[in-house]
Coordinates of C-alpha atoms in Angstrom, one line a residue:
X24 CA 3.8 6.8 29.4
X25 CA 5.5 8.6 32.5
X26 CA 9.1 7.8 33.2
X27 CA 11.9 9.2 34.8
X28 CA 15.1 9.2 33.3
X29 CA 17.1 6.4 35.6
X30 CA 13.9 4.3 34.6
X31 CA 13.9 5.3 30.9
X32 CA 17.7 4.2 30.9
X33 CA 16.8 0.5 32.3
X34 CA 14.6 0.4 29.4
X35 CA 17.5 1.0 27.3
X36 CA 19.7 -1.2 29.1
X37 CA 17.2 -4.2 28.5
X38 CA 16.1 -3.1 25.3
X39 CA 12.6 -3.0 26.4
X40 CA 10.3 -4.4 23.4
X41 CA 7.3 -3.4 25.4
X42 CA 8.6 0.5 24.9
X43 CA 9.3 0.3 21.5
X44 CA 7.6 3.0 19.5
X45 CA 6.9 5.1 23.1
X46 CA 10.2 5.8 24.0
X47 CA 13.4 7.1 22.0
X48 CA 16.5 8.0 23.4
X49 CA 19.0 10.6 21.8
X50 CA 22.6 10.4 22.4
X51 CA 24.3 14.0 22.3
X52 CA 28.1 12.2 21.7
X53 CA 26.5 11.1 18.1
X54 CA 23.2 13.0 17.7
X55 CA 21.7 10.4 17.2
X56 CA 18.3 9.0 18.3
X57 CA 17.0 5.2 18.6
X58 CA 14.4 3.3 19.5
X59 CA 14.7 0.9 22.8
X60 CA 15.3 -1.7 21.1
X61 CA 18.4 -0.5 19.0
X62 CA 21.1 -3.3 19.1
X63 CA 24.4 -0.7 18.8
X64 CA 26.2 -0.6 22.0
X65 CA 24.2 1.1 24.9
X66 CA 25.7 4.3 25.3
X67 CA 26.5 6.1 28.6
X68 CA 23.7 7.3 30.4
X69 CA 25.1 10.8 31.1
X70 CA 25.3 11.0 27.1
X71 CA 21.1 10.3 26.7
X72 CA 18.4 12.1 26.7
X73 CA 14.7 10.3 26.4
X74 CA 11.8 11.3 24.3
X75 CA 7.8 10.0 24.2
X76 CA 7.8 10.8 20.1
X77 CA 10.4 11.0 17.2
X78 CA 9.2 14.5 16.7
X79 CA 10.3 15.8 20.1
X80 CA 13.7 14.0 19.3
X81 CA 14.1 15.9 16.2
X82 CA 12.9 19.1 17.4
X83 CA 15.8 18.8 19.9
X84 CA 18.0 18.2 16.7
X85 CA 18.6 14.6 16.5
X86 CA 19.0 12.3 13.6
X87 CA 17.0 9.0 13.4
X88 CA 19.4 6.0 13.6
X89 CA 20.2 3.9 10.3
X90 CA 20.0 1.1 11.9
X91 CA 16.8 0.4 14.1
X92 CA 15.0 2.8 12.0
X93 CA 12.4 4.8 14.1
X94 CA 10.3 5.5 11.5
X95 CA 9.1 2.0 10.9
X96 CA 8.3 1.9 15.1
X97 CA 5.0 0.6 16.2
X98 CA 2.5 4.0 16.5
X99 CA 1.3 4.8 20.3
X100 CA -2.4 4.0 19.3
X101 CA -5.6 5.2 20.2
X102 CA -5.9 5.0 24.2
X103 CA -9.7 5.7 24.0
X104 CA -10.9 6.2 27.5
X105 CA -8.0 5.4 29.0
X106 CA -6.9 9.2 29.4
X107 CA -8.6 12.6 30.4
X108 CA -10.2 14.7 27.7
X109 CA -7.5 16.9 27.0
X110 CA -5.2 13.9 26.2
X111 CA -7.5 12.1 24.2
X112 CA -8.1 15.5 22.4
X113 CA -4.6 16.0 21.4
X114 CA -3.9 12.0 20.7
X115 CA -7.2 12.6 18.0
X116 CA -5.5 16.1 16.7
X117 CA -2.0 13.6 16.0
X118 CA -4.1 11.1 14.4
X119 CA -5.7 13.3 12.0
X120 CA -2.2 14.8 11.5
X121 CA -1.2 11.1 10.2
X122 CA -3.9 10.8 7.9
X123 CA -2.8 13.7 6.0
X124 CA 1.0 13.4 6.1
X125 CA 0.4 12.9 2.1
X126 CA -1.9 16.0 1.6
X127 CA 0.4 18.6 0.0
X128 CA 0.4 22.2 1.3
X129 CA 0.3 23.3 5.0
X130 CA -2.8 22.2 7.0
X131 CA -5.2 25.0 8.5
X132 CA -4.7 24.4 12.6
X133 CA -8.0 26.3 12.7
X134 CA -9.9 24.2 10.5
X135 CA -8.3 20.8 12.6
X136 CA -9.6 22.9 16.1
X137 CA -12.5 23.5 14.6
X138 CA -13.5 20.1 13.2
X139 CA -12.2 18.4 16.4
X140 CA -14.8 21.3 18.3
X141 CA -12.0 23.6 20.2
X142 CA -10.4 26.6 19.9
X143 CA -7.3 27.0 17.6
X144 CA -5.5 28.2 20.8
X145 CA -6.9 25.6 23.2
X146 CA -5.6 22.9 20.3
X147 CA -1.9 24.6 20.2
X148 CA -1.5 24.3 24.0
X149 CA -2.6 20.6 24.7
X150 CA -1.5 19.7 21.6
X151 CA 2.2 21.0 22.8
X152 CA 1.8 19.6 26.7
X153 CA 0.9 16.2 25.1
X154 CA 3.7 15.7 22.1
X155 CA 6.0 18.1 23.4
X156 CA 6.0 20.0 20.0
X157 CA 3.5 21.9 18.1
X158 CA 1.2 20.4 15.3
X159 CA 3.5 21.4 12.5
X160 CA 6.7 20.5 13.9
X161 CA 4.8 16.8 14.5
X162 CA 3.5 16.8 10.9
X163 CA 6.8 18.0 9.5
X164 CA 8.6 15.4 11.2
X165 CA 5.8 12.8 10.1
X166 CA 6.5 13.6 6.9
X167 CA 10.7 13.5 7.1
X168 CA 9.8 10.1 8.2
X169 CA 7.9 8.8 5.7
X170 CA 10.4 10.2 3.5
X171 CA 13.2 8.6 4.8
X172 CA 11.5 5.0 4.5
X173 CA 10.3 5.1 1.0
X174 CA 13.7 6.1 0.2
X175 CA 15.5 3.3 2.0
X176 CA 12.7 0.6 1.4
X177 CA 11.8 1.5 -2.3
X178 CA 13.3 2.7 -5.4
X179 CA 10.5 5.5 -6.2
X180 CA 12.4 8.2 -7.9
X181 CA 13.2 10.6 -5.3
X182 CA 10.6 13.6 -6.9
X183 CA 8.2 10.9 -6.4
X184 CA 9.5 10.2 -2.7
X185 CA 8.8 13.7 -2.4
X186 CA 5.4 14.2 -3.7
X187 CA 4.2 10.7 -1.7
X188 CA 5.8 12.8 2.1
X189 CA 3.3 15.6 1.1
X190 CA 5.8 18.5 0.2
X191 CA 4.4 20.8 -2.5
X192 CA 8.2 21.1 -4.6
X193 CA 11.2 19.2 -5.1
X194 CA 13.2 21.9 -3.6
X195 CA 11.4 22.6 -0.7
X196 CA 11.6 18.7 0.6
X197 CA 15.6 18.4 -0.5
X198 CA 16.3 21.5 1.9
X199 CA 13.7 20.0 4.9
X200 CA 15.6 16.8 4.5
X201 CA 19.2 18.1 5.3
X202 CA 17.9 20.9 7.7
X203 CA 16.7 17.8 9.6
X204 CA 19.2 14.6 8.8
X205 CA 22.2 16.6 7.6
X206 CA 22.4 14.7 4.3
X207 CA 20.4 14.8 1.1
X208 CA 18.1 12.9 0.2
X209 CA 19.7 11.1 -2.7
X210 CA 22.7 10.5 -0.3
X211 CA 20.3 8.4 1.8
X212 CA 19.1 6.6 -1.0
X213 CA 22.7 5.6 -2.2
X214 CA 23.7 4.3 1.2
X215 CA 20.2 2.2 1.0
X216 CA 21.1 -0.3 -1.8
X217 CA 17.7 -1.1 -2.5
X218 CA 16.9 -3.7 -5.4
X219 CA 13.1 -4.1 -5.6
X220 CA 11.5 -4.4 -8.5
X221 CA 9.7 -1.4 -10.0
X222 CA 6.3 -2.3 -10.5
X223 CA 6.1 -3.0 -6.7
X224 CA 6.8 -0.6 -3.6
X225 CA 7.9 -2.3 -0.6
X226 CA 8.4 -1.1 3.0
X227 CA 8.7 -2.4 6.6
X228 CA 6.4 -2.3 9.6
X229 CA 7.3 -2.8 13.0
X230 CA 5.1 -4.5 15.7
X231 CA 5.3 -4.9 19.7
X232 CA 5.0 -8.4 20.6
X233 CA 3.6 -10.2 21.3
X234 CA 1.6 -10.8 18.2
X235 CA -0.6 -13.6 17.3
X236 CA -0.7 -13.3 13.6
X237 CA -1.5 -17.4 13.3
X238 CA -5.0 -16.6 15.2
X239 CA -5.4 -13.7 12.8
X240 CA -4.5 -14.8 9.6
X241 CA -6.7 -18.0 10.3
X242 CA -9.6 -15.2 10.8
X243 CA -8.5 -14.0 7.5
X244 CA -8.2 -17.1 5.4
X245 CA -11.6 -17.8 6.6
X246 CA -13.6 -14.6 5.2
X247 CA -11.3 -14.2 2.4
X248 CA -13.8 -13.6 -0.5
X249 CA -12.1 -15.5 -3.3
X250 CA -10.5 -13.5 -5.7
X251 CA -10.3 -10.4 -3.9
X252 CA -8.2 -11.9 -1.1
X253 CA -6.0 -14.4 -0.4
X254 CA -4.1 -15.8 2.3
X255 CA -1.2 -17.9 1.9
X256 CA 1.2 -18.9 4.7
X257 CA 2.4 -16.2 6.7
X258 CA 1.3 -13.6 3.9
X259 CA -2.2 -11.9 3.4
X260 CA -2.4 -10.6 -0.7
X261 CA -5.7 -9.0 -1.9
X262 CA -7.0 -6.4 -4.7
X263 CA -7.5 -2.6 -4.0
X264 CA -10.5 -1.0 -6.1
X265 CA -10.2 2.7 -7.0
X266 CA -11.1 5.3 -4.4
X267 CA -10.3 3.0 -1.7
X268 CA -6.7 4.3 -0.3
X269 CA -6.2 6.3 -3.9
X270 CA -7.3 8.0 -7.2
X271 CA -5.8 4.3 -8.7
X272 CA -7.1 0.7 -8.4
X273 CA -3.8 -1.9 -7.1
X274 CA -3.1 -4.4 -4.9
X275 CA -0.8 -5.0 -1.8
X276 CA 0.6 -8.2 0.1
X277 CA 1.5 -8.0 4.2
X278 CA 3.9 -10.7 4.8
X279 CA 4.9 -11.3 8.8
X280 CA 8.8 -11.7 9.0
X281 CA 10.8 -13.1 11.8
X282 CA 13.4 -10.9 12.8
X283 CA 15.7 -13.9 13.1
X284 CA 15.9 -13.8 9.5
X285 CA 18.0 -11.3 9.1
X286 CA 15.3 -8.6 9.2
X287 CA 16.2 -6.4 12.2
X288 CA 15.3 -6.6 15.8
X289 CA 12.0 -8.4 16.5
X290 CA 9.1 -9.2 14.4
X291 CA 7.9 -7.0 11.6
X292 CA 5.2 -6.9 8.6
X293 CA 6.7 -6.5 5.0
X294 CA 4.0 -4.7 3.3
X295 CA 4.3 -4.8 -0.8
X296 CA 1.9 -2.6 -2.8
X297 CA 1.6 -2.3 -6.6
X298 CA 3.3 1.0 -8.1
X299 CA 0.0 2.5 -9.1
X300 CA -0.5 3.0 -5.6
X301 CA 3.1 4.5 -4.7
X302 CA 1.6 8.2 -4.5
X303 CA -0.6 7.4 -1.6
X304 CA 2.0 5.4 0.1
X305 CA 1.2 7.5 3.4
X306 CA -2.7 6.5 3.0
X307 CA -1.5 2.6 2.4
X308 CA 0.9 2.2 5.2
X309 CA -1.6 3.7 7.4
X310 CA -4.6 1.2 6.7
X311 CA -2.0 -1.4 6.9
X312 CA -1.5 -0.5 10.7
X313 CA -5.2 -0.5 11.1
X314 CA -5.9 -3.9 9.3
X315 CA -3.4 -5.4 11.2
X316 CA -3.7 -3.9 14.1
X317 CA 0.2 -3.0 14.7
X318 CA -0.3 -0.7 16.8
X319 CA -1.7 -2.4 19.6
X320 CA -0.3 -2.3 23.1
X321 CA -0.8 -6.1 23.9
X322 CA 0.5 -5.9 27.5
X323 CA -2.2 -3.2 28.4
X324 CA -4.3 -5.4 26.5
X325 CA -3.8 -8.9 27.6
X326 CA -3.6 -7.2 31.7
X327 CA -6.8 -6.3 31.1
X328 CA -8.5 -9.7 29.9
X329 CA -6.3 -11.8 32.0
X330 CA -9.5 -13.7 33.2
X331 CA -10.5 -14.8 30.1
X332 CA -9.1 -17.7 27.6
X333 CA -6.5 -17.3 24.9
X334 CA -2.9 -16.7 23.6
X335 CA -1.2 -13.3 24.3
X336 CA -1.0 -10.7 21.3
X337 CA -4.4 -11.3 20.1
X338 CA -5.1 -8.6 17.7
X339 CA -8.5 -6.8 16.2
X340 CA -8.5 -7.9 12.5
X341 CA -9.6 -4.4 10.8
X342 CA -10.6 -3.5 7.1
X343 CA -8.4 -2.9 3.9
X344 CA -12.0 -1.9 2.0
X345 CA -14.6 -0.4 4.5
X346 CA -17.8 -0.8 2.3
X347 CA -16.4 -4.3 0.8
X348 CA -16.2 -5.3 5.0
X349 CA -20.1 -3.6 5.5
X350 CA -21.8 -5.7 2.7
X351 CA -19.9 -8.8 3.8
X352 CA -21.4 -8.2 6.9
X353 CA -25.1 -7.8 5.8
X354 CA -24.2 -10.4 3.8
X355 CA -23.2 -12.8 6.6
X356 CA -26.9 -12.4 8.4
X357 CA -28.1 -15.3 10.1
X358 CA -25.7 -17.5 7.6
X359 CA -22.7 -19.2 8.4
X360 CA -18.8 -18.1 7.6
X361 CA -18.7 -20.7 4.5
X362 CA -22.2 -19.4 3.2
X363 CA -21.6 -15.7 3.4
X364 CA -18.4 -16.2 1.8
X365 CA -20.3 -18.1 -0.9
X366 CA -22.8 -15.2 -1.5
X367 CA -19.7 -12.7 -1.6
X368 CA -17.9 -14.4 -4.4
X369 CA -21.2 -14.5 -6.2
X370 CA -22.0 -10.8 -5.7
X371 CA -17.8 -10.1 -7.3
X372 CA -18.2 -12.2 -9.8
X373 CA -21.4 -10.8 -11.0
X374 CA -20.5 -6.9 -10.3
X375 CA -16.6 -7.1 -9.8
X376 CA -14.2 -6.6 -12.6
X377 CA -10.8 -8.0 -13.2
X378 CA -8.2 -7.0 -11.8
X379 CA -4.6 -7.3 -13.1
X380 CA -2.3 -8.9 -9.8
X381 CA 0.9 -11.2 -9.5
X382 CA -1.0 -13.8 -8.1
X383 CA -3.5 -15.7 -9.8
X384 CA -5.7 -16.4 -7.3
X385 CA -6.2 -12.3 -6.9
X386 CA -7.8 -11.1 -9.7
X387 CA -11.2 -9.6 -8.9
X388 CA -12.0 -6.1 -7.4
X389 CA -14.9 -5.9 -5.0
X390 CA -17.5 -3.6 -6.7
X391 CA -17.1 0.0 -5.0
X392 CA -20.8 1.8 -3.7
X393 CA -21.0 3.4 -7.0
X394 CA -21.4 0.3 -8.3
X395 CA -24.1 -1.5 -6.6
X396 CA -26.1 1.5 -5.4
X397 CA -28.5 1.9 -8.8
X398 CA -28.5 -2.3 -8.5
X399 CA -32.1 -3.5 -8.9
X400 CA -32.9 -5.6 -5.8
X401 CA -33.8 -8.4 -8.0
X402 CA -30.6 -8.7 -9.8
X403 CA -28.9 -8.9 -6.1
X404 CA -31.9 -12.0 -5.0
X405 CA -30.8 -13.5 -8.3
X406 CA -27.4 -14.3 -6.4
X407 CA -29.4 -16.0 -3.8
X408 CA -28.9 -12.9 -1.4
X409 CA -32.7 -12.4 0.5
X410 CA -34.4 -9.3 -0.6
X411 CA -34.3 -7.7 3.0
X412 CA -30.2 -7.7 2.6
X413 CA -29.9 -6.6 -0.9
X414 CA -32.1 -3.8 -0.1
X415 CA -29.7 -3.0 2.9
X416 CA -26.4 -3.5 0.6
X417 CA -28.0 -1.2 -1.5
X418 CA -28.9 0.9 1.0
X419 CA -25.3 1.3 2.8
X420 CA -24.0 2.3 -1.4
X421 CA -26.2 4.7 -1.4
X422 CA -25.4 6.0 1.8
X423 CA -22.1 5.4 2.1
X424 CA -20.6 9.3 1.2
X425 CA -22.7 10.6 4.0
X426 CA -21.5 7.6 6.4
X427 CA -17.9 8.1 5.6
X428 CA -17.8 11.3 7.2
X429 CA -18.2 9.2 10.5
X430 CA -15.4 6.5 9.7
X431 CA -12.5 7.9 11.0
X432 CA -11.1 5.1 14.0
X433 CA -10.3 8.5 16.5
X434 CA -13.6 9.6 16.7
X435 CA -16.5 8.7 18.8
X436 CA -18.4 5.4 17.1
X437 CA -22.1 6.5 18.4
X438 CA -23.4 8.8 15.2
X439 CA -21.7 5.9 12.8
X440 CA -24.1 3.1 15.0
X441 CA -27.0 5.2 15.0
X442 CA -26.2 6.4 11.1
X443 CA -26.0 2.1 10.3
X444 CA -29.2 1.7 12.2
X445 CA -31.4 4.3 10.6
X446 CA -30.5 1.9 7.7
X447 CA -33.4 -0.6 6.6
X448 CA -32.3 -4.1 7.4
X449 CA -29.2 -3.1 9.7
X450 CA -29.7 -3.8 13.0
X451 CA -27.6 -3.0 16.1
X452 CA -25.4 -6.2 16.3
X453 CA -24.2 -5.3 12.0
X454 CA -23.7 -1.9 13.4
X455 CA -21.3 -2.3 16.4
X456 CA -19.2 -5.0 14.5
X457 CA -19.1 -2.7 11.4
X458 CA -17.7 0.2 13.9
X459 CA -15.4 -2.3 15.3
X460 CA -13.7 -3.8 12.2
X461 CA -14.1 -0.3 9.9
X462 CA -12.8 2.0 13.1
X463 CA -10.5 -0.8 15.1
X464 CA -12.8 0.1 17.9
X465 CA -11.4 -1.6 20.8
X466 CA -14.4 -1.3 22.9
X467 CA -17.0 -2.7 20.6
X468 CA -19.4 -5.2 22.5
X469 CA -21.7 -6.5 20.1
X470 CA -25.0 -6.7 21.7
X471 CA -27.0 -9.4 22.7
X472 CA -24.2 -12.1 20.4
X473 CA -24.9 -15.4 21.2
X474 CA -22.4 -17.0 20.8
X475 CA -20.8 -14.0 23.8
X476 CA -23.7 -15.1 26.0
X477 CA -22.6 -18.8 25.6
X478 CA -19.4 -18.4 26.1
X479 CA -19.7 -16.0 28.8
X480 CA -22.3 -18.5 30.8
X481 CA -19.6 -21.2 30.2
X482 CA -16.7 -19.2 31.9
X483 CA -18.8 -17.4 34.4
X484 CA -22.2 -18.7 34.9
X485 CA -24.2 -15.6 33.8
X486 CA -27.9 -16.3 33.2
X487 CA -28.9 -13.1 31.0
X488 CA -27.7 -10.3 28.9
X489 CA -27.7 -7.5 31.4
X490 CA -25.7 -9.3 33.8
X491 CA -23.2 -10.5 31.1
X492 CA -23.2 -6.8 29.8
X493 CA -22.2 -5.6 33.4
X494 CA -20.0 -8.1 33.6
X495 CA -18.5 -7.5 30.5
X496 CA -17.8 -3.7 32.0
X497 CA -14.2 -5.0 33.3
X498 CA -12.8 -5.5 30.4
X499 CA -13.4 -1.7 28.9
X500 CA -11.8 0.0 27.3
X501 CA -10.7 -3.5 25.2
X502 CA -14.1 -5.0 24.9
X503 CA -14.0 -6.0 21.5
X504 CA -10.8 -8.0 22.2
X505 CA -12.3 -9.8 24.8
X506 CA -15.4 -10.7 22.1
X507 CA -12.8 -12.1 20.1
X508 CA -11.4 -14.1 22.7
X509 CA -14.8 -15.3 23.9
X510 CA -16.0 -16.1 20.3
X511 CA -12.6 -18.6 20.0
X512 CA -13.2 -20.0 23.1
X513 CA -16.3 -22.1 21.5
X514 CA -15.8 -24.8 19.5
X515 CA -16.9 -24.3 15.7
X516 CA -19.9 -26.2 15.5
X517 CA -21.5 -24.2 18.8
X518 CA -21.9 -21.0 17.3
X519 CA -25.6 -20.6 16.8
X520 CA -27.2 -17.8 14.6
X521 CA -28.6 -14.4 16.3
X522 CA -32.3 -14.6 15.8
X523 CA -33.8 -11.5 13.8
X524 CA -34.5 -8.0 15.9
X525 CA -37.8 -6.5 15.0
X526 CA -38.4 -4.9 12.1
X527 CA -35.0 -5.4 10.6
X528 CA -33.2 -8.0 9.1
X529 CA -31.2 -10.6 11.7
X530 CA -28.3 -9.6 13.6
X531 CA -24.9 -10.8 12.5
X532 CA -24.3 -14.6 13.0
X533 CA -22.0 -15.4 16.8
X534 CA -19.5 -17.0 14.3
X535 CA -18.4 -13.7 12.4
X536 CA -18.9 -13.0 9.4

C-alpha cells in the first residue's frame, strides 16, 4: 500500500473499511493509534501521523486504542506474486514471525535468514525497508498484541496471558507491557470486565468486507464429517485432536457477528476454544485466520475476477486439521460430496475416539497419522474405502512428518505437489487442491477439473484444456478463487467425476470433496 499523507487522512475521514488492518494512524495530542475505521472523533490532520503496521506505530511510541482495538485488525496477507522478490521475502520472514509469537525465548534471525535462504544481513535490511522496523521490534510488538487481547477477551490468569504471548517470565512480560502501553497488565484486565466462562477462551477477529460467509459456511456444512464438525447457523463448531494446533486435544467454535449488534465497527468472527487449548492461543487464532480466510483482500480479489460469476467477498475455505482435510480428499475420489462424507464418518467412527465437547453433535476426533499409518489396508476396504485409496491414506500417515516440513501457506507450493505426487494413488488434481485448502494457496488451478472445463466452455466457449489454462492465466495470482467461483457457477447435478490419471487412483471429483 503506497499513500501519501493528505490521501491517508481521506481514509480516515471516511473510515475506509477497505484499509482496515493496512493503515493505522497515531495521534500525537493523545498518543494514541487506531485503525481507519475507529469511530472516536477524527482528529485534526496536523495532529496524525500514518503507519502500514501496528509495529511501526508502536515503535514511534504509541498506544493501541481501547476502542477499535488494532490487535484484532484483519492481517495484510500473503500477496504472492503480486510484489518483487525482496518484498515477498520480507512479507514470508513476518509470516514466520507470526507463527512463533507463542514460542518462548528470542528467535535466532540467522536461523529465519537461513531457512528463508538469505543472508542474516540481507534479511535485517528488507526486512526493515518493508515493515519499517526490525524483526524483533515486529515480533515484540506481535506479542504485546496478543497479550493485550487475551487479556481483554478472556479471563486466563494473567501468568498464563503471559506464557500464551511467548515471554519466558512473569516479570519480563509485566515490564514489556508498561514500557509499551503505560499501564500494567492487570490494570488492562480490570478495565476489560470480562465474564466468560472458564472452561472456554474467547476472542474477536476482525474481517474486511465484504465477506460471504453464507457461500462458505454452505461449503462447510456440506463436508462436515459428522461428529467432528458441525455447522449450525452462522457458527462453525468442530473437535481438535492432539498435535494439531497443541500438545492438548479441544475443540473451538467461529461464530460470524454483525457489528450492528453491539459488537464494534463492521463484521467480525467470535472465535471460542476450549481451555485445554488456551496455551497455544497464538497457534489457534492463527489457523482460525487461515480457515476462514480473514485475511483476504476482497477488492484486489473480486477486481481481478470481475469477468466471472458470483457475489463479492467470496473466500478460500482452508483447514482447521491438515491430514483430517488430505484423507478427506483421497477419500472423495471419483465419489460424490454426500458419499465421501459417508466414507469419512465411517473411517471416525471406526478409528476416532470420543471427544468430550458442549455440543452434542461434536464428539469424535478425526484419527491423527499416527493412527492410521500401521492400519492394514484391509481393515480400511472393510469401510467400503477401494484398496487403491486406503493404500494412499495410509500412505500420506506415514509420510506425513516429512510432508509437513512443506505445509507452511508462505512458502512456494511446488515441492509439497511433487512430495503428494510421488505418493501411490495421489494424483495431480488431490495434490493442487490439497496445497490450496492446507496452504490457502490463492493461485491453485486444479488441473484438467471438469467441472472448470465445463464451466469455463459455458462462460467463454473454450474447447480444450490448454486454451482454458491460458485463459485461466488472467485471473493469477487468485486462481483458486476463480475455481471456486466457476465450480458454483454449475448447477449441482452437472458436476461430473474426473476420470482416473494413469497409474494412480482418479483425480478429485469437479464437485469438491
Amino acid at each position: 500500500m503506497d499513500l501519501d499523507a493528505d490521501s491517508a487522512y481521506e481514509v480516515i475521514k471516511a473510515r475506509d473499511a477497505r484499509f482496515d488492518g493496512r493503515l493505522f494512524v497515531g495521534v500525537t495530542s493523545t498518543g494514541i493509534y487506531c485503525r481507519p475505521i475507529c469511530r472516536v472523533r477524527t482528529p485534526r490532520r496536523e495532529n496524525c501521523r500514518f503507519f502500514q503496521t501496528p509495529a511501526q506505530a508502536e515503535a514511534a511510541a504509541f498506544r493501541p486504542c481501547m476502542k477499535c482495538r488494532p490487535e484484532i485488525a484483519p492481517g495484510p496477507g500473503l500477496a504472492w506474486s503480486t510484489m518483487d522478490a525482496s518484498r515477498t521475502l520480507a512479507r514470508q520472514a513476518a509470516h514466520r514471525l507470526d507463527s512463533g509469537v507463542a514460542q518462548q525465548g528470542t528467535p535466532s534471525i540467522a536461523e529465519l535468514a537461513a531457512r528463508l535462504g538469505v543472508s542474516d544481513r540481507h534479511l535485517r535490511r528488507i526486512f526493515l525497508a518493508e515493515h519499517g522496523v526490525t524483526p524483533l521490534q515486529y515480533l515484540q510488538t506481535r506479542r504485546l498484541l496478543l497479550a493485550k487481547q487475551l487479556l481483554t477477551d478472556t479471563r486466563l490468569p494473567v501468568t498464563e496471558v503471559a506464557q500464551a504471548s511467548g515471554f519466558l517470565s512473569l516479570r519480563r512480560f509485566n515490564a514489556a507491557f508498561v514500557q509499551s502501553y503505560r499501564m500494567s497488565p492487570s490494570a488492562l484486565r480490570r478495565e476489560s470486565g470480562n465474564d466468560e466462562p472458564d472452561d472456554a477462551v474467547v476472542v474477536s477477529l476482525g474481517l474486511r468486507m465484504p465477506y460471504d460467509h453464507d457461500t462458505l459456511l454452505r461449503f462447510f456444512a456440506a463436508r462436515a464429517v459428522p461428529g467432528v464438525e458441525w455447522v449450525d447457523g452462522h457458527a462453525i463448531r468442530r473437535s481438535v485432536r492432539a498435535g494439531v494446533l497443541g500438545p492438548q486435544a479441544g475443540w473451538l467454535e467461529a461464530t460470524f457477528i454483525d457489528g450492528s449488534c453491539g459488537a464494534g465497527p463492521g463484521e467480525r468472527v467470535r472465535l471460542r476454544f476450549s481451555a485445554t487449548l488456551s496455551g497455544a492461543s497464538a497457534a489457534v487464532v492463527a489457523a482460525a485466520r487461515r480457515w476462514l480466510d480473514l485475511d483476504a483482500d476482497p477488492a484486489t480479489i473480486d477486481a481481478a475476477l470481475a469477468d466471472l460469476p458470483g457475489a463479492p467477498g467470496l473466500r478460500l475455505p482452508g483447514s482447521i486439521d491438515t491430514f483430517e482435510m488430505a484423507v478427506r480428499a483421497v477419500l472423495g475420489q471419483q465419489v460424490t460430496v454426500a458419499a465421501a462424507r459417508t466414507l469419512a464418518r465411517r473411517l471416525v467412527d471406526r478409528f476416532g475416539t470420543p471427544a468430550p465437547t458442549p455440543w452434542p453433535e461434536v464428539h469424535r476426533w478425526f484419527p491423527g497419522p499416527e493412527h492410521l499409518a500401521g492400519t492394514p489396508v484391509e481393515a480400511l476396504a472393510e469401510l467400503g474405502i477401494i484398496r487403491g485409496r486406503a493404500g494412499a491414506i495410509i500412505a500420506l500417515a506415514r509420510e506425513w512428518s516429512a510432508l509437513g516440513t512443506h505445509l507452511h501457506g508462505d512458502r512456494d507450493p511446488a515441492p509439497l505437489i511433487a512430495a503428494l505426487c510421488d505418493l501411490p494413488g495421489i494424483g495431480p488434481w488431490t495434490a493442487h487442491y490439497i496445497a490450496m485448502r492446507a496452504t490457502g494457496w490463492p493461485d491453485a488451478f486444479p488441473p484438467r477439473d471438469i467441472a472448470v472445463l465445463n464451466a469455463m466452455k459455458a462462460l467463454f466457449g473454450t474447447a480444450s484444456p490448454r486454451e482454458a489454462g491460458r485463459l485461466a492465466e488472467r485471473w493469477q495470482p487468485w486462481r483458486a478463487y476463480a475455481v471456486l467461483r466457476l465450480w458454483n457457477s454449475l448447477p449441482p447435478a452437472s458436476a461430473p467425476k474426473v476420470p482416473s490419471l494413469p497409474g494412480t487412483a482418479a483425480s478429485m471429483p469437479a464437485s469438491m470433496p
